Coordinates of C-alpha atoms in Angstrom, one line a residue:
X13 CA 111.6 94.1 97.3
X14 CA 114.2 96.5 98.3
X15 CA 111.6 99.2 100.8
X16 CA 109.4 96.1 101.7
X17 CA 111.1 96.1 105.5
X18 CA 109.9 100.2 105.2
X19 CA 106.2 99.0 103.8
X20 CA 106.1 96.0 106.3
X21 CA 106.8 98.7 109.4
X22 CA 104.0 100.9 108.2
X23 CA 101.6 98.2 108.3
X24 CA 102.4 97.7 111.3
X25 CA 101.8 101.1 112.6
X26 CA 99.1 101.2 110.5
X27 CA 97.3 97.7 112.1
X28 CA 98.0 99.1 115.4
X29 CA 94.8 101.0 114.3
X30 CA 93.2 98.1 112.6
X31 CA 92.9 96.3 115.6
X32 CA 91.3 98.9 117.6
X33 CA 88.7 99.4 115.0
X34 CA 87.9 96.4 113.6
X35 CA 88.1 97.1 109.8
X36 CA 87.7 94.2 107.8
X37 CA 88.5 95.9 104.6
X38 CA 92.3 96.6 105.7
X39 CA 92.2 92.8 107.6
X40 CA 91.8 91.8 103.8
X41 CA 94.0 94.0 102.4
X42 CA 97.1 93.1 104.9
X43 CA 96.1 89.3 104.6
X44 CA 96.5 90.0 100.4
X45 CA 99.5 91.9 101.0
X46 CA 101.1 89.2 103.4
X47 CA 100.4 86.5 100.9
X48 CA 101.7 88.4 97.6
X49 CA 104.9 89.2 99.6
X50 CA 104.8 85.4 100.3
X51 CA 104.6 84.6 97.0
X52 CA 107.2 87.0 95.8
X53 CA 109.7 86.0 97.8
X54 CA 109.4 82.6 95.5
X55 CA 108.5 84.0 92.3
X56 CA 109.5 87.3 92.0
X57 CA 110.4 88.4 88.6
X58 CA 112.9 91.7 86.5
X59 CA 113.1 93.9 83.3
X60 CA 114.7 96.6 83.1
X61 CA 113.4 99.8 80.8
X62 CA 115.2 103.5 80.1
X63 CA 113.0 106.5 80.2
X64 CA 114.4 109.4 77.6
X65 CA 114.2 112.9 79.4
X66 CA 114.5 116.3 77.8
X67 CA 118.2 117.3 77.3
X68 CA 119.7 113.7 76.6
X69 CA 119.0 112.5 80.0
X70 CA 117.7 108.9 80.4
X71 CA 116.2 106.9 83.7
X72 CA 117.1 103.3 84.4
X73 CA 114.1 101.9 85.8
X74 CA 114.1 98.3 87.4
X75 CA 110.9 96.9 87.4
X76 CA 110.1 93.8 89.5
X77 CA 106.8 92.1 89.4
X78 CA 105.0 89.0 90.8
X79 CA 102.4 87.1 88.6
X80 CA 99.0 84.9 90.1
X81 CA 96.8 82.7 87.9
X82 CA 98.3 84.8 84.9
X83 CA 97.4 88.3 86.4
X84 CA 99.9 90.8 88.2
X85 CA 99.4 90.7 91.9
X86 CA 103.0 93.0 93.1
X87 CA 105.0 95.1 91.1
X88 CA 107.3 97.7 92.0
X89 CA 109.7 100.1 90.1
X90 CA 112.8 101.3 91.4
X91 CA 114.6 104.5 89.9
X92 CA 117.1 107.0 90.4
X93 CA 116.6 111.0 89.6
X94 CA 119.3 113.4 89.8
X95 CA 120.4 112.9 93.6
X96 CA 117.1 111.2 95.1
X97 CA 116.4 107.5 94.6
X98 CA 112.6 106.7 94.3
X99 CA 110.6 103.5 95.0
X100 CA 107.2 102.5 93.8
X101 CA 105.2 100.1 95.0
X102 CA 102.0 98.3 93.6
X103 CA 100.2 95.3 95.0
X104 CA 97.1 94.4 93.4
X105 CA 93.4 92.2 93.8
X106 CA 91.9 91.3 90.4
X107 CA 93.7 93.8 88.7
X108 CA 92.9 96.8 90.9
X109 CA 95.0 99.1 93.0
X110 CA 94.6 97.5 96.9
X111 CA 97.8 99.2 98.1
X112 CA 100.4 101.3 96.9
X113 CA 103.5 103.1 98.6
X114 CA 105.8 105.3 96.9
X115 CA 109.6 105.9 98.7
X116 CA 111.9 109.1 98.1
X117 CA 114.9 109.4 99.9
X118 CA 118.2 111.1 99.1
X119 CA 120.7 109.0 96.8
X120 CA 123.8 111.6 98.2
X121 CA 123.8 112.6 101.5
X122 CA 122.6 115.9 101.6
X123 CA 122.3 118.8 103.9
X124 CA 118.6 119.0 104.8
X125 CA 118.5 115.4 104.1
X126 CA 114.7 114.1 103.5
X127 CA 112.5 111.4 103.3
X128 CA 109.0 110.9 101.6
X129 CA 107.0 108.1 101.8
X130 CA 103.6 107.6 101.0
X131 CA 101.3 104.9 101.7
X132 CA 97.7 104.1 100.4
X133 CA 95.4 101.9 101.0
X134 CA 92.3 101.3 98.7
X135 CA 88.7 99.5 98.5
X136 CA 87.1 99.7 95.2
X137 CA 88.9 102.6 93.5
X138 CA 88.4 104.3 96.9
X139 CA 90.9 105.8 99.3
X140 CA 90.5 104.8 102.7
X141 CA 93.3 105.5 104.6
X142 CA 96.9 106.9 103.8
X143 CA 99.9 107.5 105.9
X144 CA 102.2 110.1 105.0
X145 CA 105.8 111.5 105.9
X146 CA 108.4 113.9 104.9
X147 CA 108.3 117.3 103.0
X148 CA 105.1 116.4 101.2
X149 CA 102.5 119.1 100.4
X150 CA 99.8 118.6 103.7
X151 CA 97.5 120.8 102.2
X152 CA 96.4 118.2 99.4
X153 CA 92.7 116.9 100.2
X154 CA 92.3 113.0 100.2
X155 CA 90.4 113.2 96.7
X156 CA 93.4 115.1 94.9
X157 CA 95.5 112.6 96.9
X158 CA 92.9 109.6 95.2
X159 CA 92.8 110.9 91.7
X160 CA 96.6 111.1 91.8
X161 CA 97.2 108.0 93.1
X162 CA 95.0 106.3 90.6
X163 CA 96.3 107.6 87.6
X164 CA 100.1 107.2 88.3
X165 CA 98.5 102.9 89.1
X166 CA 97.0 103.5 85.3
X167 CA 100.1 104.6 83.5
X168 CA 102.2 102.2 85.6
X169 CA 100.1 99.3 85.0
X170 CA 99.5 100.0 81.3
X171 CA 103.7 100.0 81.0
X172 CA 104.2 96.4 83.1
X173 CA 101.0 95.0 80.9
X174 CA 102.6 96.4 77.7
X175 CA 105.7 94.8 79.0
X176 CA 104.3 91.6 79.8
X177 CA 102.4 91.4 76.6
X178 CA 105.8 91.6 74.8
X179 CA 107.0 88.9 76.6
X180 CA 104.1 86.6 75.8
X181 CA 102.4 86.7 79.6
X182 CA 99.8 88.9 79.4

């Protein structure tokens, strides 16, 4: 899990806030996430798969995932795009989307260099609470920022199932 350090110090900025406020939801969700993490440092698995692009341009992407009583609990996709390298991360509770972060940063050093990451934290399909930073667009409301996150969960799920299914483990 090559941006877990990055995911492990936002929950920790983030439980800074926890613990003032008492959520349970998000003690759940960082006790899920501590034990998946757990778990994939033991069982972690790889594929790899190429995405064709217009103009004969293909993306490696590495996928790693982490599997629990037959279901995906983790997976994560890591991918370079022209000169920026992107992460995405997915951990899961009975098939749903508990957490997911998402990781831009610049694969050249660049004048201007940038960072995005994105974190987002879920109960039931619904956004609770997100942290954000870098040269994201501020202006998006927390239900464009929902709907988004949800689908990009959907078509990257439906890939590792599809995957996994091909593979016999699904």
């Amino acid at each position: 899990m090559r941006n877990g350090w990055l995911l492990g110090i936002a929950l920790f900025l983030c439980m800074a806030g926890r613990a003032q406020t008492g959520n349970s939801w998000r003690a759940r969700i960082d006790d899920l996430i501590e034990q998946t993490d757990s778990l994939s440092l033991k069982s972690q698995t790889t594929f790899y798969t190429v995405k064709y692009l217009k103009h004969d341009r293909t993306i490696k992407e590495t996928w790693y995932y982490t599997m629990k009583d037959g279901k995906p609990v983790f997976f994560q996709l890591h991918y370079v795009v022209d000169s920026s390298e992107f992460t995405e991360s997915y951990y899961l509770d009975r098939n749903r989307l508990v957490c997911m972060a998402r990781f831009e940063d610049p694969y050249i050093n660049q004048k201007g260099d940038y960072n995005n990451t994105e974190i987002f934290f879920f109960q039931d399909n619904t956004l609770r609470q997100y942290v954000t930073s870098g040269h994201r667009n501020a202006y998006t409301s927390k239900f464009e920022r929902q709907n988004d996150c949800l689908i990009k969960f959907e078509e990257r799920f439906t890939e590792l199932r599809a995957n996994l299914r091909q593979k016999g483990l699904y």
